[in-house]
Amino acid sequence: MHRSLSRTPFRLIADSFCRSNLPQNGQKNVTQRIQYLKTISEGHGGFCYGAESVTSSLQMQIVNALRFGERDRASNLLSNLSNGSESLRDDDFVYILDYCAKSPDPLFVLETWRVMMEKEIGMKKRCYMFVIQALTKGGYLEEALNWLTFLGEKPHTNPVLPMYNTFLNGCARMQSMAHADHCLDLMESRLIGKSEVTYGELLKLAVWQQNLTAAHEIWKEFTKYYSPSIMSLRKFIWSFTRLGDLVSACEALQHLVVLAFQGSDSLKRSAEGKYQSSRLDIPIPSISDFDVNRSRRMENGNSVPSLLFDGTSATTGEDELRSIQMDIDSETEPVLKMLRWSFSDVIHACAQSRNCELAERLFLQMHNLGLEPSCHTYDGFIRAVVLERGVTDGMKVLKAMEKKNLKPYNATLATLSIGCSKILELDLAEALLDQIVESPYLHPFNALLAACDVMDQPERAIRVVAKMKQMKLKSDIRTYELLFSLFGHVNAPYEKGNRLSQIDAAKRIKAIEMDMMKSGVQHSHRSMENLLKSLGAEGMIRELIEYLHVAENQLCRTNTYPGTAMYNTVLHSLVEAKESHMAIEVFKTMKVCELPPDAATYNIMVDCCSIIRCFKSACALVSMMIRDGFLPETCTYTALIKILLANEDFDEAWSLLDQLSLEGIQPDVLLFNTILLEAYLKGRIDIIELIVERMHREKIQPDPTTCSYVFTAYVDCGFLSTAMEALQVLSMRMISEEEHVLEEKRKDLEEDFILAEDSEAELRIIEFFKDSQENLAAALLNLRWSELAGFSISWLPNESVWARRLSSSYCPRKELDEKSKV
């Protein structure tokens, strides 16, 4: 076979091996060395250690000492064995060598071999096999390769193929391609052929290297010399699925189904309990190449249902299906297991490839063939379903699985829990995690913690962390990133931090960092960013700056530097705390360090200018922003308008609002609320009415803040009826700007919430807050309160007197000009 796997040059070391390991009793001459090689090549007989050997009892004592870890005692007993008789044979050591091969115990096998060399005891090939097995399984690949090289240099001690196969197995386990290449070089130079076992070991190496080309080369050469057996097909299916080749895996699976129905191959268990093909491992070339069409026929004339890997559908008659199932029932249990395992492998590969349709066809095909899916099969199928169709369909498969009294794997429950966390179904996600007894994986727990962070449910997060501690799961950096975000602050975002909350927050942060230290986890950019956000949310400005310096020092030691996003976090917190001068200093530090500001940086600093009411500085920042390739955004105009309003320049603010629209930038409710706030604080009802009408014309839905500013402004001026009317209109617009939508929802909203007389009505409204429908919840509460206060509700808000007046008198430029003159 042409090998495309990596190669390294090989230098024979047989001479040095021979010089260092042959017996050296005094000045031995060449004749004695030749006699020694003849001695070790002689010998006959089978595995006859036990009753016939007078030393069997001593061998048993040595093995028992090794089993109990008493190596000194074992060495002493070995010395006694070697000194106990002058007529020792290899049978007197073979039980020890066999144990060392199975354990494995490479060191004691070499100790035993040295004793045999000192006593000049000839060794049969089975003894060499034990030595190579012990060295290979123990990870001593270089020493095992030396043995293969040395033995092959002597005419009567050539290694047999099982020795090479054993060594290749060790190369696959140790993932050493260099040693495997040396072994293949030896086999080629010595004209050693390959068996089915050899190809199986080469497949493992190809999978380890993720070398699909090599796997296809192995398949091509294998089918040139062998007619695939059930065991060999099972190995190729496993390889193709691990390498992501679904088409080849399905073709091989079809061949496997054919062989199972033909009954030309069966399986048996080896002495080690492993499944083996019942046929002899003798190269028998295939009569013809395997292809898809051949795989759909059977020698006895019965057809096999298509595995549908070509994306088409197939129908199978009931009589045909019944005969197939009867044939399957007549097979032995090992064949059924091989079929089930192979189907499961391909279904798992479908999940990796997000091919749910093929996974479902294969799953149904198993049913058609009378194969009961195992828990492993369901695990792969549920993964495929969840990844492509969602967790709802995955839960349906789980219920079907439980009806068959099959207990899902922890990995299956973790997959479903992750899916639930992604769609923020926190109750179900937590319930699934509670069913997991043990898990080596953090991902489902981190996913639920992330969902708790999004939904702001720290109480649930505490239960998740407790579950992790109970299962003794070691947190990773992602866990700590989420912990800082969840528990780094106390009051935010509901209240401003106070002295008590800041003390509590500091204790939490210290506890998380102590746990990080115990776990040996260093801060990442995100964990530090979340920590800084928490400090800023609590208003802990001094600690915020201190941790920024810590981040600069700690990250610099690892040759990484705080990024723009981290500085933006600090700048935002400083501006929120109205620490404008400190924000300017941090911004200067960024410039000195040549850390490029991004759009967010400039927007934060423009907002900072609103604190000091410096429109000129803000314009300079906008100019820098444009030069750096960032266009002004809605938030940029919001900050600029805030500065103008603070200086009572309403006319210029309105001009800037017009410019925003001309540039095609969509205003948002935050921008309009900014203007409403300044108008409310300065008692400008005229500005408030202009803004409300403009919002309506531009289809910008109001929010609870809008309602609050407008309602309070009218109340402060003594216009109570107008305040209630405006509140109703704005509440209706919070539900929808379209009157036909309001009319459709009217009946349900009135009966269930607004006019409902039961005591649970307001609790039902509050549920909308939990579902992140704050505007709907606030609107319903406003309308219910209005009704209770005795004000009739109109579901045609645009027909109200207040709304019509605002619409008919809307002339923003004229009104503002007149007000400016006054």
PDB file of C-alpha atoms in Angstrom, residues 23-206:
ATOM      1  CA  PRO A  23      25.120 -12.929  27.724  1.00  0.00           C
ATOM      2  CA  GLN A  24      28.663 -11.833  28.552  1.00  0.00           C
ATOM      3  CA  ASN A  25      30.120 -14.479  30.872  1.00  0.00           C
ATOM      4  CA  GLY A  26      33.824 -13.784  30.587  1.00  0.00           C
ATOM      5  CA  GLN A  27      35.606 -13.879  27.185  1.00  0.00           C
ATOM      6  CA  LYS A  28      33.034 -15.662  24.995  1.00  0.00           C
ATOM      7  CA  ASN A  29      34.172 -16.352  21.480  1.00  0.00           C
ATOM      8  CA  VAL A  30      32.274 -16.212  18.185  1.00  0.00           C
ATOM      9  CA  THR A  31      31.475 -19.930  18.337  1.00  0.00           C
ATOM     10  CA  GLN A  32      29.747 -19.487  21.696  1.00  0.00           C
ATOM     11  CA  ARG A  33      27.690 -16.567  20.317  1.00  0.00           C
ATOM     12  CA  ILE A  34      26.560 -18.656  17.335  1.00  0.00           C
ATOM     13  CA  GLN A  35      25.689 -21.506  19.678  1.00  0.00           C
ATOM     14  CA  TYR A  36      23.648 -19.062  21.774  1.00  0.00           C
ATOM     15  CA  LEU A  37      21.625 -17.896  18.772  1.00  0.00           C
ATOM     16  CA  LYS A  38      21.009 -21.527  17.800  1.00  0.00           C
ATOM     17  CA  THR A  39      19.819 -22.247  21.323  1.00  0.00           C
ATOM     18  CA  ILE A  40      17.246 -19.463  21.445  1.00  0.00           C
ATOM     19  CA  SER A  41      15.925 -20.462  18.027  1.00  0.00           C
ATOM     20  CA  GLU A  42      15.307 -24.045  19.127  1.00  0.00           C
ATOM     21  CA  GLY A  43      12.489 -25.351  21.202  1.00  0.00           C
ATOM     22  CA  HIS A  44       9.071 -26.771  20.593  1.00  0.00           C
ATOM     23  CA  GLY A  45       5.856 -27.522  22.365  1.00  0.00           C
ATOM     24  CA  GLY A  46       2.773 -25.474  23.236  1.00  0.00           C
ATOM     25  CA  PHE A  47       1.693 -23.461  26.222  1.00  0.00           C
ATOM     26  CA  CYS A  48       2.472 -26.075  28.856  1.00  0.00           C
ATOM     27  CA  TYR A  49       3.122 -24.201  32.031  1.00  0.00           C
ATOM     28  CA  GLY A  50       1.337 -25.405  35.123  1.00  0.00           C
ATOM     29  CA  ALA A  51       1.160 -28.949  36.404  1.00  0.00           C
ATOM     30  CA  GLU A  52       4.030 -30.340  34.322  1.00  0.00           C
ATOM     31  CA  SER A  53       6.502 -27.707  35.456  1.00  0.00           C
ATOM     32  CA  VAL A  54       8.177 -28.166  38.836  1.00  0.00           C
ATOM     33  CA  THR A  55       8.554 -24.376  39.067  1.00  0.00           C
ATOM     34  CA  SER A  56       4.896 -23.517  38.427  1.00  0.00           C
ATOM     35  CA  SER A  57       4.251 -22.873  42.117  1.00  0.00           C
ATOM     36  CA  LEU A  58       7.138 -20.399  42.306  1.00  0.00           C
ATOM     37  CA  GLN A  59       5.904 -18.672  39.154  1.00  0.00           C
ATOM     38  CA  MET A  60       2.481 -18.285  40.762  1.00  0.00           C
ATOM     39  CA  GLN A  61       4.063 -16.709  43.843  1.00  0.00           C
ATOM     40  CA  ILE A  62       5.956 -14.220  41.665  1.00  0.00           C
ATOM     41  CA  VAL A  63       2.805 -13.256  39.769  1.00  0.00           C
ATOM     42  CA  ASN A  64       0.843 -12.852  42.990  1.00  0.00           C
ATOM     43  CA  ALA A  65       3.564 -10.627  44.420  1.00  0.00           C
ATOM     44  CA  LEU A  66       3.391  -8.461  41.294  1.00  0.00           C
ATOM     45  CA  ARG A  67      -0.396  -8.265  41.562  1.00  0.00           C
ATOM     46  CA  PHE A  68      -0.100  -6.931  45.123  1.00  0.00           C
ATOM     47  CA  GLY A  69       2.645  -4.469  44.169  1.00  0.00           C
ATOM     48  CA  GLU A  70       5.362  -6.320  46.106  1.00  0.00           C
ATOM     49  CA  ARG A  71       8.068  -5.857  43.487  1.00  0.00           C
ATOM     50  CA  ASP A  72      11.062  -6.458  45.772  1.00  0.00           C
ATOM     51  CA  ARG A  73       9.560  -9.774  46.884  1.00  0.00           C
ATOM     52  CA  ALA A  74       8.869 -10.673  43.256  1.00  0.00           C
ATOM     53  CA  SER A  75      12.493  -9.934  42.342  1.00  0.00           C
ATOM     54  CA  ASN A  76      13.761 -12.087  45.206  1.00  0.00           C
ATOM     55  CA  LEU A  77      11.495 -14.957  44.185  1.00  0.00           C
ATOM     56  CA  LEU A  78      12.686 -14.596  40.584  1.00  0.00           C
ATOM     57  CA  SER A  79      16.262 -14.875  41.819  1.00  0.00           C
ATOM     58  CA  ASN A  80      15.335 -18.001  43.791  1.00  0.00           C
ATOM     59  CA  LEU A  81      13.699 -19.452  40.680  1.00  0.00           C
ATOM     60  CA  SER A  82      16.795 -18.892  38.563  1.00  0.00           C
ATOM     61  CA  ASN A  83      19.120 -20.391  41.206  1.00  0.00           C
ATOM     62  CA  GLY A  84      16.881 -23.316  42.058  1.00  0.00           C
ATOM     63  CA  SER A  85      17.729 -25.567  39.149  1.00  0.00           C
ATOM     64  CA  GLU A  86      20.358 -25.921  36.446  1.00  0.00           C
ATOM     65  CA  SER A  87      17.932 -27.408  33.905  1.00  0.00           C
ATOM     66  CA  LEU A  88      15.547 -24.483  33.493  1.00  0.00           C
ATOM     67  CA  ARG A  89      13.553 -24.006  30.279  1.00  0.00           C
ATOM     68  CA  ASP A  90      11.514 -21.126  28.908  1.00  0.00           C
ATOM     69  CA  ASP A  91       8.384 -22.930  30.213  1.00  0.00           C
ATOM     70  CA  ASP A  92       9.631 -22.171  33.707  1.00  0.00           C
ATOM     71  CA  PHE A  93       9.253 -18.425  33.004  1.00  0.00           C
ATOM     72  CA  VAL A  94       6.438 -18.318  30.513  1.00  0.00           C
ATOM     73  CA  TYR A  95       3.671 -17.732  33.097  1.00  0.00           C
ATOM     74  CA  ILE A  96       5.578 -14.701  34.406  1.00  0.00           C
ATOM     75  CA  LEU A  97       6.124 -13.359  30.891  1.00  0.00           C
ATOM     76  CA  ASP A  98       2.450 -13.913  30.068  1.00  0.00           C
ATOM     77  CA  TYR A  99       1.368 -11.944  33.130  1.00  0.00           C
ATOM     78  CA  CYS A 100       3.773  -9.098  32.300  1.00  0.00           C
ATOM     79  CA  ALA A 101       2.338  -8.965  28.771  1.00  0.00           C
ATOM     80  CA  LYS A 102      -1.244  -8.685  30.011  1.00  0.00           C
ATOM     81  CA  SER A 103      -0.620  -6.313  32.932  1.00  0.00           C
ATOM     82  CA  PRO A 104       1.439  -4.782  31.268  1.00  0.00           C
ATOM     83  CA  ASP A 105       4.684  -4.696  33.232  1.00  0.00           C
ATOM     84  CA  PRO A 106       7.533  -3.811  30.852  1.00  0.00           C
ATOM     85  CA  LEU A 107      10.153  -3.373  33.571  1.00  0.00           C
ATOM     86  CA  PHE A 108       9.683  -6.804  35.155  1.00  0.00           C
ATOM     87  CA  VAL A 109       9.512  -8.493  31.770  1.00  0.00           C
ATOM     88  CA  LEU A 110      12.978  -7.088  31.018  1.00  0.00           C
ATOM     89  CA  GLU A 111      14.180  -8.206  34.440  1.00  0.00           C
ATOM     90  CA  THR A 112      12.898 -11.729  33.725  1.00  0.00           C
ATOM     91  CA  TRP A 113      14.477 -11.702  30.261  1.00  0.00           C
ATOM     92  CA  ARG A 114      17.869 -10.705  31.725  1.00  0.00           C
ATOM     93  CA  VAL A 115      17.690 -13.637  34.152  1.00  0.00           C
ATOM     94  CA  MET A 116      16.915 -15.976  31.258  1.00  0.00           C
ATOM     95  CA  MET A 117      19.868 -14.601  29.299  1.00  0.00           C
ATOM     96  CA  GLU A 118      22.201 -15.111  32.256  1.00  0.00           C
ATOM     97  CA  LYS A 119      21.059 -18.737  32.483  1.00  0.00           C
ATOM     98  CA  GLU A 120      21.376 -19.036  28.669  1.00  0.00           C
ATOM     99  CA  ILE A 121      17.793 -20.263  28.389  1.00  0.00           C
ATOM    100  CA  GLY A 122      16.512 -20.484  24.830  1.00  0.00           C
ATOM    101  CA  MET A 123      13.286 -18.665  24.079  1.00  0.00           C
ATOM    102  CA  LYS A 124      10.492 -19.718  21.770  1.00  0.00           C
ATOM    103  CA  LYS A 125       8.624 -17.191  19.685  1.00  0.00           C
ATOM    104  CA  ARG A 126       5.775 -17.102  22.157  1.00  0.00           C
ATOM    105  CA  CYS A 127       8.170 -15.727  24.782  1.00  0.00           C
ATOM    106  CA  TYR A 128       9.368 -13.048  22.385  1.00  0.00           C
ATOM    107  CA  MET A 129       5.726 -12.242  21.734  1.00  0.00           C
ATOM    108  CA  PHE A 130       5.115 -11.718  25.456  1.00  0.00           C
ATOM    109  CA  VAL A 131       8.130  -9.414  25.748  1.00  0.00           C
ATOM    110  CA  ILE A 132       7.038  -7.300  22.766  1.00  0.00           C
ATOM    111  CA  GLN A 133       3.473  -7.142  24.109  1.00  0.00           C
ATOM    112  CA  ALA A 134       4.651  -5.995  27.539  1.00  0.00           C
ATOM    113  CA  LEU A 135       6.961  -3.338  26.096  1.00  0.00           C
ATOM    114  CA  THR A 136       4.411  -2.085  23.585  1.00  0.00           C
ATOM    115  CA  LYS A 137       1.459  -1.958  25.960  1.00  0.00           C
ATOM    116  CA  GLY A 138       3.645  -0.297  28.578  1.00  0.00           C
ATOM    117  CA  GLY A 139       4.550   2.506  26.183  1.00  0.00           C
ATOM    118  CA  TYR A 140       8.160   1.409  25.583  1.00  0.00           C
ATOM    119  CA  LEU A 141       7.830   1.658  21.812  1.00  0.00           C
ATOM    120  CA  GLU A 142      11.505   2.339  21.106  1.00  0.00           C
ATOM    121  CA  GLU A 143      12.584  -0.756  23.062  1.00  0.00           C
ATOM    122  CA  ALA A 144       9.909  -2.899  21.397  1.00  0.00           C
ATOM    123  CA  LEU A 145      11.061  -1.684  17.978  1.00  0.00           C
ATOM    124  CA  ASN A 146      14.630  -2.652  18.912  1.00  0.00           C
ATOM    125  CA  TRP A 147      13.403  -6.195  19.621  1.00  0.00           C
ATOM    126  CA  LEU A 148      11.596  -6.440  16.298  1.00  0.00           C
ATOM    127  CA  THR A 149      14.700  -5.172  14.500  1.00  0.00           C
ATOM    128  CA  PHE A 150      17.084  -7.504  16.326  1.00  0.00           C
ATOM    129  CA  LEU A 151      14.935 -10.602  15.923  1.00  0.00           C
ATOM    130  CA  GLY A 152      14.470  -9.961  12.229  1.00  0.00           C
ATOM    131  CA  GLU A 153      18.218  -9.834  11.616  1.00  0.00           C
ATOM    132  CA  LYS A 154      18.623 -13.515  12.618  1.00  0.00           C
ATOM    133  CA  PRO A 155      17.454 -16.250  10.228  1.00  0.00           C
ATOM    134  CA  HIS A 156      15.711 -18.421  12.844  1.00  0.00           C
ATOM    135  CA  THR A 157      14.093 -15.714  14.953  1.00  0.00           C
ATOM    136  CA  ASN A 158      12.151 -13.705  12.400  1.00  0.00           C
ATOM    137  CA  PRO A 159       9.170 -12.036  14.094  1.00  0.00           C
ATOM    138  CA  VAL A 160       5.802 -13.296  13.024  1.00  0.00           C
ATOM    139  CA  LEU A 161       3.022 -11.004  11.803  1.00  0.00           C
ATOM    140  CA  PRO A 162       1.154 -10.914  15.178  1.00  0.00           C
ATOM    141  CA  MET A 163       4.253  -9.291  16.706  1.00  0.00           C
ATOM    142  CA  TYR A 164       4.147  -6.480  14.161  1.00  0.00           C
ATOM    143  CA  ASN A 165       0.390  -6.137  14.667  1.00  0.00           C
ATOM    144  CA  THR A 166       0.907  -5.860  18.410  1.00  0.00           C
ATOM    145  CA  PHE A 167       3.477  -3.124  17.857  1.00  0.00           C
ATOM    146  CA  LEU A 168       1.213  -1.229  15.440  1.00  0.00           C
ATOM    147  CA  ASN A 169      -1.547  -1.410  18.040  1.00  0.00           C
ATOM    148  CA  GLY A 170       0.784   0.242  20.524  1.00  0.00           C
ATOM    149  CA  CYS A 171       1.671   2.935  17.977  1.00  0.00           C
ATOM    150  CA  ALA A 172      -2.039   3.669  17.512  1.00  0.00           C
ATOM    151  CA  ARG A 173      -2.617   3.885  21.264  1.00  0.00           C
ATOM    152  CA  MET A 174       0.460   6.069  21.817  1.00  0.00           C
ATOM    153  CA  GLN A 175      -0.298   8.078  18.653  1.00  0.00           C
ATOM    154  CA  SER A 176       3.258   7.633  17.364  1.00  0.00           C
ATOM    155  CA  MET A 177       3.314   7.777  13.578  1.00  0.00           C
ATOM    156  CA  ALA A 178       7.122   7.727  13.465  1.00  0.00           C
ATOM    157  CA  HIS A 179       7.316   4.318  15.127  1.00  0.00           C
ATOM    158  CA  ALA A 180       4.507   3.001  12.950  1.00  0.00           C
ATOM    159  CA  ASP A 181       6.409   4.081   9.825  1.00  0.00           C
ATOM    160  CA  HIS A 182       9.538   2.282  11.081  1.00  0.00           C
ATOM    161  CA  CYS A 183       7.502  -0.856  11.646  1.00  0.00           C
ATOM    162  CA  LEU A 184       5.966  -0.683   8.167  1.00  0.00           C
ATOM    163  CA  ASP A 185       9.457  -0.221   6.702  1.00  0.00           C
ATOM    164  CA  LEU A 186      10.586  -3.403   8.453  1.00  0.00           C
ATOM    165  CA  MET A 187       7.541  -5.316   7.214  1.00  0.00           C
ATOM    166  CA  GLU A 188       8.097  -4.177   3.624  1.00  0.00           C
ATOM    167  CA  SER A 189      11.815  -4.967   3.664  1.00  0.00           C
ATOM    168  CA  ARG A 190      11.160  -8.417   5.145  1.00  0.00           C
ATOM    169  CA  LEU A 191       8.250  -9.155   2.826  1.00  0.00           C
ATOM    170  CA  ILE A 192       5.817  -9.485   5.709  1.00  0.00           C
ATOM    171  CA  GLY A 193       2.244  -9.396   4.459  1.00  0.00           C
ATOM    172  CA  LYS A 194      -0.739  -7.787   6.140  1.00  0.00           C
ATOM    173  CA  SER A 195      -3.712  -9.396   7.850  1.00  0.00           C
ATOM    174  CA  GLU A 196      -7.134  -8.022   8.684  1.00  0.00           C
ATOM    175  CA  VAL A 197      -5.732  -7.059  12.084  1.00  0.00           C
ATOM    176  CA  THR A 198      -2.941  -5.074  10.419  1.00  0.00           C
ATOM    177  CA  TYR A 199      -5.386  -3.051   8.372  1.00  0.00           C
ATOM    178  CA  GLY A 200      -7.440  -2.434  11.493  1.00  0.00           C
ATOM    179  CA  GLU A 201      -4.446  -0.920  13.286  1.00  0.00           C
ATOM    180  CA  LEU A 202      -3.557   1.210  10.273  1.00  0.00           C
ATOM    181  CA  LEU A 203      -7.130   2.513  10.280  1.00  0.00           C
ATOM    182  CA  LYS A 204      -6.734   3.657  13.882  1.00  0.00           C
ATOM    183  CA  LEU A 205      -3.622   5.605  12.895  1.00  0.00           C
ATOM    184  CA  ALA A 206      -5.443   7.209   9.967  1.00  0.00           C
TER     185      ALA A 206
END
